[in-house]
Coordinates of C-alpha atoms in Angstrom, one line a residue:
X27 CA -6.0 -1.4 36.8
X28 CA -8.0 1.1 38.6
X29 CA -11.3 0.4 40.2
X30 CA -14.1 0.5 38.0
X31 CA -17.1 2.7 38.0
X32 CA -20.3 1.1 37.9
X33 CA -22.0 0.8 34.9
X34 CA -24.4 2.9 33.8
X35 CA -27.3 1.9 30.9
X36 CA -26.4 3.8 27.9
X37 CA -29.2 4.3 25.5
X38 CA -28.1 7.1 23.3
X39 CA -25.0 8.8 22.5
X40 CA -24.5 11.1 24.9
X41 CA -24.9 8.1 27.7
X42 CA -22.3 6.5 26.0
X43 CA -20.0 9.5 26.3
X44 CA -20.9 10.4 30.1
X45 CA -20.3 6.9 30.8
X46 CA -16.9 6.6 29.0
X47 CA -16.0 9.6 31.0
X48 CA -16.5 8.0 34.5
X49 CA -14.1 4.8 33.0
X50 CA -11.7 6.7 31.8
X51 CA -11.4 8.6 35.8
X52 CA -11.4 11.9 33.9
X53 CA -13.4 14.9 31.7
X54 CA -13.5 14.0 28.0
X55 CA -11.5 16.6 25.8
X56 CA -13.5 19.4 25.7
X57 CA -14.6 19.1 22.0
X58 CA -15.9 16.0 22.2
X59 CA -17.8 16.6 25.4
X60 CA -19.6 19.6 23.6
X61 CA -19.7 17.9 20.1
X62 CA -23.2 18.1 18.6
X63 CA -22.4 15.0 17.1
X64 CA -21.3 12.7 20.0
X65 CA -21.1 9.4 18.2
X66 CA -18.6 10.9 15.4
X67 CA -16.7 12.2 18.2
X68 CA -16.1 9.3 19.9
X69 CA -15.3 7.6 16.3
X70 CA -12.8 10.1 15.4
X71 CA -11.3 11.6 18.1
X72 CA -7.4 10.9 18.7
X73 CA -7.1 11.1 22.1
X74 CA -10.5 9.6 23.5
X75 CA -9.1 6.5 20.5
X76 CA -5.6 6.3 22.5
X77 CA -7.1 6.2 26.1
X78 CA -9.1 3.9 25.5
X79 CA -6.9 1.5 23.4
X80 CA -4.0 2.1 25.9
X81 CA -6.9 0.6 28.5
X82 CA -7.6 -2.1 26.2
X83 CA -3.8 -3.0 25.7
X84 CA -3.1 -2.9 29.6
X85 CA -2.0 -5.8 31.2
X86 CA -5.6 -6.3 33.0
X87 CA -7.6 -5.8 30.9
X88 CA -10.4 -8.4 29.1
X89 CA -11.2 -9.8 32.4
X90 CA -15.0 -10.2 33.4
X91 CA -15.0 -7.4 35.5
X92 CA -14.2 -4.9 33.3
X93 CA -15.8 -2.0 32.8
X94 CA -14.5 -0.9 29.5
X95 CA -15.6 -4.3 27.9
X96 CA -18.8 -3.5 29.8
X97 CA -19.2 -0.2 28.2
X98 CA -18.6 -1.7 25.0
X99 CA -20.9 -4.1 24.6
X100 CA -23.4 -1.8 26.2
X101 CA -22.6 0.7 23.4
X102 CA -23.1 -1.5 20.8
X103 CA -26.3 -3.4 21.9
X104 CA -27.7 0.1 22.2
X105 CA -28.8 -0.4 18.8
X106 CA -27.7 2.9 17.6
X107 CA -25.8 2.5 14.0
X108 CA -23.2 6.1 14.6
X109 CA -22.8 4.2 17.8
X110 CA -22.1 1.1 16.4
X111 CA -19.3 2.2 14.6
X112 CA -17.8 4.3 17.5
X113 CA -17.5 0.6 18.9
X114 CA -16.2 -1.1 15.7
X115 CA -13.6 1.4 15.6
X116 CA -11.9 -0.7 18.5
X117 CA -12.5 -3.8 16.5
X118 CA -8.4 -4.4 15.7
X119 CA -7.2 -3.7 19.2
X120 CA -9.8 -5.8 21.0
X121 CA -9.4 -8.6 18.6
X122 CA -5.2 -8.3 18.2
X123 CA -4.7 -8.3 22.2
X124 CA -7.4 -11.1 22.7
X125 CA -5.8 -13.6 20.3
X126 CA -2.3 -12.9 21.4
X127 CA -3.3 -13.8 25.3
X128 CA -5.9 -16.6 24.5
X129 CA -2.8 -19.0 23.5
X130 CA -2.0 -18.7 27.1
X131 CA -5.3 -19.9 28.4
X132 CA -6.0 -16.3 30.3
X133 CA -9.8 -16.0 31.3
X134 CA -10.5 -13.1 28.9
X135 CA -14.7 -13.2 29.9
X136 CA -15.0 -9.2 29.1
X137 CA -13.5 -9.8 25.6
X138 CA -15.4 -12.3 24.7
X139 CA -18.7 -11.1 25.9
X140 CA -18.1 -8.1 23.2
X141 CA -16.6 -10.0 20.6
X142 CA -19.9 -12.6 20.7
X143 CA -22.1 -9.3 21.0
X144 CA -20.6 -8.5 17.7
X145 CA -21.0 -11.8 15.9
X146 CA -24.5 -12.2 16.9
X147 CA -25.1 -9.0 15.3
X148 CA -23.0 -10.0 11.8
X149 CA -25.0 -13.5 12.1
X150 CA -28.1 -11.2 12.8
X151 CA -27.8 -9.5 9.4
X152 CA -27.3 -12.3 7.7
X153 CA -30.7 -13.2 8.3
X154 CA -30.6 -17.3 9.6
X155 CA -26.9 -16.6 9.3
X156 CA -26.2 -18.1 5.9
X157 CA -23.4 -18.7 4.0
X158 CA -22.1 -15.3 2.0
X159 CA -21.6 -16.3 -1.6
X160 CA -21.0 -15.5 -4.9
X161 CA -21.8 -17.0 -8.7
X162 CA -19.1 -17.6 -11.4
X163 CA -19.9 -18.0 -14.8
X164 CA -19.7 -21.8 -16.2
X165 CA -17.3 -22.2 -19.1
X166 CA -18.8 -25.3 -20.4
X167 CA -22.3 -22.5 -21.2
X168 CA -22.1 -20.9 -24.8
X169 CA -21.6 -17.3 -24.7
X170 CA -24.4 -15.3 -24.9
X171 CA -22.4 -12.3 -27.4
X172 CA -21.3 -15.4 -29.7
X173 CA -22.7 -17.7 -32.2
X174 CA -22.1 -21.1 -30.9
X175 CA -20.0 -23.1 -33.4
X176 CA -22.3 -26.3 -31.7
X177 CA -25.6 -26.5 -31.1
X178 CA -26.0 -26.0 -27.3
X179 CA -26.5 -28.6 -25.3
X180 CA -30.7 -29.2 -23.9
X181 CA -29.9 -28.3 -20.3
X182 CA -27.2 -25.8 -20.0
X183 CA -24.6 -26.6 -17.0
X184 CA -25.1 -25.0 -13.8
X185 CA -23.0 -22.0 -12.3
X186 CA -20.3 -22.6 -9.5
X187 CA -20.7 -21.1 -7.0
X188 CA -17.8 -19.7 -4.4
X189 CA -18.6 -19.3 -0.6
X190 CA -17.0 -16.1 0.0
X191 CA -17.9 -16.3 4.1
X192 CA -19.5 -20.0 5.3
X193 CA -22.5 -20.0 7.3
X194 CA -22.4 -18.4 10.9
X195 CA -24.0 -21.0 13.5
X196 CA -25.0 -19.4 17.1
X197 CA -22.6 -19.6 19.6
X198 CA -23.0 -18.0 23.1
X199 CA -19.7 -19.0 24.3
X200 CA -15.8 -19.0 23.2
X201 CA -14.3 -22.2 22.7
X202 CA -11.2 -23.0 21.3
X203 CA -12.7 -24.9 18.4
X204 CA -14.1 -22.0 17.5
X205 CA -12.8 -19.1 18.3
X206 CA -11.2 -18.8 14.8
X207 CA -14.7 -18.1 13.3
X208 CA -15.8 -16.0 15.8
X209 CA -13.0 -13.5 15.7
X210 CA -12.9 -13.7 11.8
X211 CA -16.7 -12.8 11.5
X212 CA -16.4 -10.0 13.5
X213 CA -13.1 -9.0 11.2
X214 CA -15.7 -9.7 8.5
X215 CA -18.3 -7.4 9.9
X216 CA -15.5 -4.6 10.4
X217 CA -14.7 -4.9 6.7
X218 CA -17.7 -4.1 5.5
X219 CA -17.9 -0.7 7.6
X220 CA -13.7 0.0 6.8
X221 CA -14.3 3.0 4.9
X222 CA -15.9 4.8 7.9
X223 CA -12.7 4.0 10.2
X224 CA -9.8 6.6 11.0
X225 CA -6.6 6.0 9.6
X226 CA -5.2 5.0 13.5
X227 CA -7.9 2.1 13.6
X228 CA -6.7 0.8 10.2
X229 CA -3.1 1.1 11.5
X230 CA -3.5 -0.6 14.9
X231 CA -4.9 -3.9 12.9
X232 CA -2.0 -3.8 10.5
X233 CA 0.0 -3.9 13.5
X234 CA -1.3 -6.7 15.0
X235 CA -1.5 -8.6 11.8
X236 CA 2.2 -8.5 12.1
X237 CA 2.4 -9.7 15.5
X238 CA -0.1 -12.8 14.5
X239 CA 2.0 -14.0 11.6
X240 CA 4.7 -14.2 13.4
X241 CA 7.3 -13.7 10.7
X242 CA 9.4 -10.6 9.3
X243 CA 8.9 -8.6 6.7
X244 CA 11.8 -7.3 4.3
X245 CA 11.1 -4.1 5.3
X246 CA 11.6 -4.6 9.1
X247 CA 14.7 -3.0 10.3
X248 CA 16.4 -4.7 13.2
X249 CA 15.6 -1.4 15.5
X250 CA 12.4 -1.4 14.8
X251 CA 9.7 -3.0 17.0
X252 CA 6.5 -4.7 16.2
X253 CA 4.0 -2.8 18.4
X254 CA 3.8 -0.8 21.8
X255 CA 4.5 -2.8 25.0
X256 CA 1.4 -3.0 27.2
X257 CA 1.3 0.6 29.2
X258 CA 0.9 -1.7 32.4
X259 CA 2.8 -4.1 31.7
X260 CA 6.0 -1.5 30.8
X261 CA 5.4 0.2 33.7
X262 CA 5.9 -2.9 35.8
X263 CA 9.0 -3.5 34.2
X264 CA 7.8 -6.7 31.7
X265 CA 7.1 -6.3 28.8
X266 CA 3.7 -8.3 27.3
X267 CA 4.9 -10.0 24.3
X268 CA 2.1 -9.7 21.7
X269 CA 2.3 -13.7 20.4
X270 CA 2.1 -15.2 17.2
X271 CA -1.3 -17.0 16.8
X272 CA -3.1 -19.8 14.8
X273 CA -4.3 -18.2 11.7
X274 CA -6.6 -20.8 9.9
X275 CA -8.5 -19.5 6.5
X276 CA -11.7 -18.5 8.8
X277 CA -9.7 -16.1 10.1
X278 CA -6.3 -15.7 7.6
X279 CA -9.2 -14.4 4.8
X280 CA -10.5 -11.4 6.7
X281 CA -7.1 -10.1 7.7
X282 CA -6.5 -10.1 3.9
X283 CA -9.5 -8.1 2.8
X284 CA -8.7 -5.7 5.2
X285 CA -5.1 -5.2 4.6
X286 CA -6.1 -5.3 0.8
X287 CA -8.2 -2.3 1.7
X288 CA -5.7 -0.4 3.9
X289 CA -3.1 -1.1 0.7
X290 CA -5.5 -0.3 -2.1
X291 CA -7.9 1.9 -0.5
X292 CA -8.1 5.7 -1.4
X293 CA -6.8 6.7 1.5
X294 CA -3.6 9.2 0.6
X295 CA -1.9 8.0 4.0
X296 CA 1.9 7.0 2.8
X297 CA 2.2 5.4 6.6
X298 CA -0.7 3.0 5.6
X299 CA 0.6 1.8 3.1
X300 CA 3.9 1.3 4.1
X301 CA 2.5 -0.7 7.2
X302 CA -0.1 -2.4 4.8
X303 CA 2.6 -3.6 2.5
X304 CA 4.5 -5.1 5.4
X305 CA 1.3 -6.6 7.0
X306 CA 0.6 -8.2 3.3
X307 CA 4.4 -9.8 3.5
X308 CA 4.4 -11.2 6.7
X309 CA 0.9 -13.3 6.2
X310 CA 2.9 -14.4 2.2
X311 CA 5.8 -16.0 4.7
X312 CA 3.4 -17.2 7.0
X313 CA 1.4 -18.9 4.3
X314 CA 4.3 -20.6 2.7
X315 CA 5.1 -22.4 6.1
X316 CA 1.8 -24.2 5.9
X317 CA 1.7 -23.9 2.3
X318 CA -2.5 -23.9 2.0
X319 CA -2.9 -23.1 -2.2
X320 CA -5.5 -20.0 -0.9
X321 CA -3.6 -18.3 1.8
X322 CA -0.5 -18.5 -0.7
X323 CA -2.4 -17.3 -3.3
X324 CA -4.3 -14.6 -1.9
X325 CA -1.4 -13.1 0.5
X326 CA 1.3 -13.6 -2.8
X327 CA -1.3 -11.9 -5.2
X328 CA -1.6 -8.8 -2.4
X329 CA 1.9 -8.8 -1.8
X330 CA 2.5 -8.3 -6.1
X331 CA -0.4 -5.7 -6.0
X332 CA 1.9 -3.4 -3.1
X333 CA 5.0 -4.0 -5.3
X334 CA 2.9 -2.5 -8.4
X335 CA 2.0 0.3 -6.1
X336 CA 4.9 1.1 -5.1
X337 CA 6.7 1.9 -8.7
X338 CA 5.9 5.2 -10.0
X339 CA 3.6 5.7 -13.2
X340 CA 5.2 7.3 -16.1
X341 CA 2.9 10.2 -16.7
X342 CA 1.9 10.4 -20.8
X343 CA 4.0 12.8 -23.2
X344 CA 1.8 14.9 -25.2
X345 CA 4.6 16.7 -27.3
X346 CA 4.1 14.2 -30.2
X347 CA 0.3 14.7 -30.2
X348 CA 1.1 18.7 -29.9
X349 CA 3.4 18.0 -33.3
X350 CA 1.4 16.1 -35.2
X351 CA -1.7 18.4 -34.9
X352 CA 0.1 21.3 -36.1
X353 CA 1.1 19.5 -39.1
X354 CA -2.5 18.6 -40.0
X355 CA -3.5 22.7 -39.2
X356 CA -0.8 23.1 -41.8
X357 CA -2.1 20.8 -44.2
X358 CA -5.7 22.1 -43.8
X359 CA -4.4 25.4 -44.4
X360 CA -2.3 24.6 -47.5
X361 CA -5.6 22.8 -48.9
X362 CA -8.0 25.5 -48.3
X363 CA -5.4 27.7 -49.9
X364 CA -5.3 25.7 -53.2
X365 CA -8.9 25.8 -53.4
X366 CA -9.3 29.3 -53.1

């Protein structure tokens, strides 16, 4: 990895991108260095997205000393939202290459100082951090759009209610116990801002879903590989093996929203949801190793859903309707004719 350019404090925008600049060891493309919109540069452009997610893949990175983890975590504590983003963007790489390596017990300091910056934030917004959840209706209530056959009971039963995200304790370090939750609030917190990310940020986590399942899809062909050695790692003749991980429900539930989104979502990309489908598939197989009811459930549900997409929708005939309403105008004309 090269050597690393001291950090510089990034309060805006354009700190962010002159700082970039210096980490990257060259001038930003030229549109993005003039944008009058710095932070939706940075969030959108292609090739300042692939320089720094080649740098976030390569074999050194994640470490406490570097600067790239540095500038994100600068960027995002800088408190400014279109900044924000430009940082979440990198969400799927940071996270896929930081769970593959943390099964091999590497000191990843740099990625986990980001990825705690980020869950204090989602824990932050949460107010005390509570629990996310939703009510369901009770069954055992009368309707309120019916008569009740019975006279309703004196106290009417209470509503269930689902936790759709538990509660979010603060943690200023990464442990193994609970890295899970960690990683998966920060997923959580990425979801909620999805419909703001390019199409290349979507792709890269579908991508790395398949690597953490750990399990082929029907749609893998045998030349086909799972994702992009590590540019370092390639160029030094080994190839970094992104691993299968441990995918409890903390973290197995967030994957699924978002590939539901990058399946479902209106986004016209046939790529997406070809790689969204397969993503969906691999976390089914995955789930019926362990065979937890939700996991199953969920991922078998999404994978149905992608099959439903997939088949074409008959579009509706309108030559009977054309028919019939030419035989009414004849009608109506016949009877006006009679009464005349």
């Amino acid at each position: 990895m090269p050597n690393d350019a001291p950090p510089q404090p990034i309060h805006s925008a354009k700190d962010a991108l002159a700082a970039l600049a210096d980490i990257l060891g060259g001038g930003l493309p030229g549109s993005v260095a003039a944008a009058d919109d710095p932070a939706a540069a940075l969030l959108n452009d292609p090739d300042v997205a692939s320089a720094v997610t080649r740098r976030l893949r390569g074999s050194g990175s994640g470490a406490g000393s570097d600067s790239l983890c540095r500038w994100l975590y600068d960027a995002f504590r800088a408190n400014v939202p279109e900044l924000q983003l430009a940082v979440l963007r990198f969400v799927p790489t940071l996270a896929g290459v930081y769970m593959c390596r943390a099964v091999t017990r590497k000191a990843l300091a740099g990625f986990e100082a980001v990825l705690l910056a980020l869950y204090a934030h989602a824990a932050a917004q949460r107010g005390a951090g509570e629990a996310e959840t939703v009510s369901l209706p009770n069954l055992a209530n009368p309707s309120p759009y019916h008569d009740a056959k019975v006279p309703p009971k004196a106290k009417p039963a209470e509503l269930d209610v689902a936790v759709l995200s538990p509660p979010l304790e603060p943690h200023g370090t990464v442990r193994a116990t609970r890295r899970a939750r960690i990683v998966g609030a920060v997923l959580e917190l990425y979801h909620c801002k999805i419909a703001h990310m390019p199409l290349s940020s979507k792709m890269d986590f579908c991508e790395f879903c398949v690597a953490w399942a750990g399990t082929h899809s029907k749609l893998d062909g045998t030349d086909k590989p799972r994702l992009p050695p590590s540019p370092d790692a390639a160029a030094g003749g080994g190839v970094e093996k992104w691993r299968r991980v441990p995918l409890p429900w903390e973290l197995f539930l967030p994957s699924v929203r978002i590939v539901a989104h990058c399946l479902l979502g209106p986004s016209p990309s046939d790529e997406l949801k070809e790689q969204a489908a397969r993503a969906a598939e691999c976390l089914y197989w995955r789930a019926t190793e362990t065979m937890e009811a939700r996991a199953v459930l969920a991922s078998r549900s999404l994978v149905r859903l992608s099959q439903m997409v997939e088949e074409p929708i008959p579009e509706p005939s309108f030559s009977g309707a054309i028919e019939n309403m030419a035989e009414l105008e004849a009608m109506r004309a016949n009877i006006l004719s009679t009464k005349n």
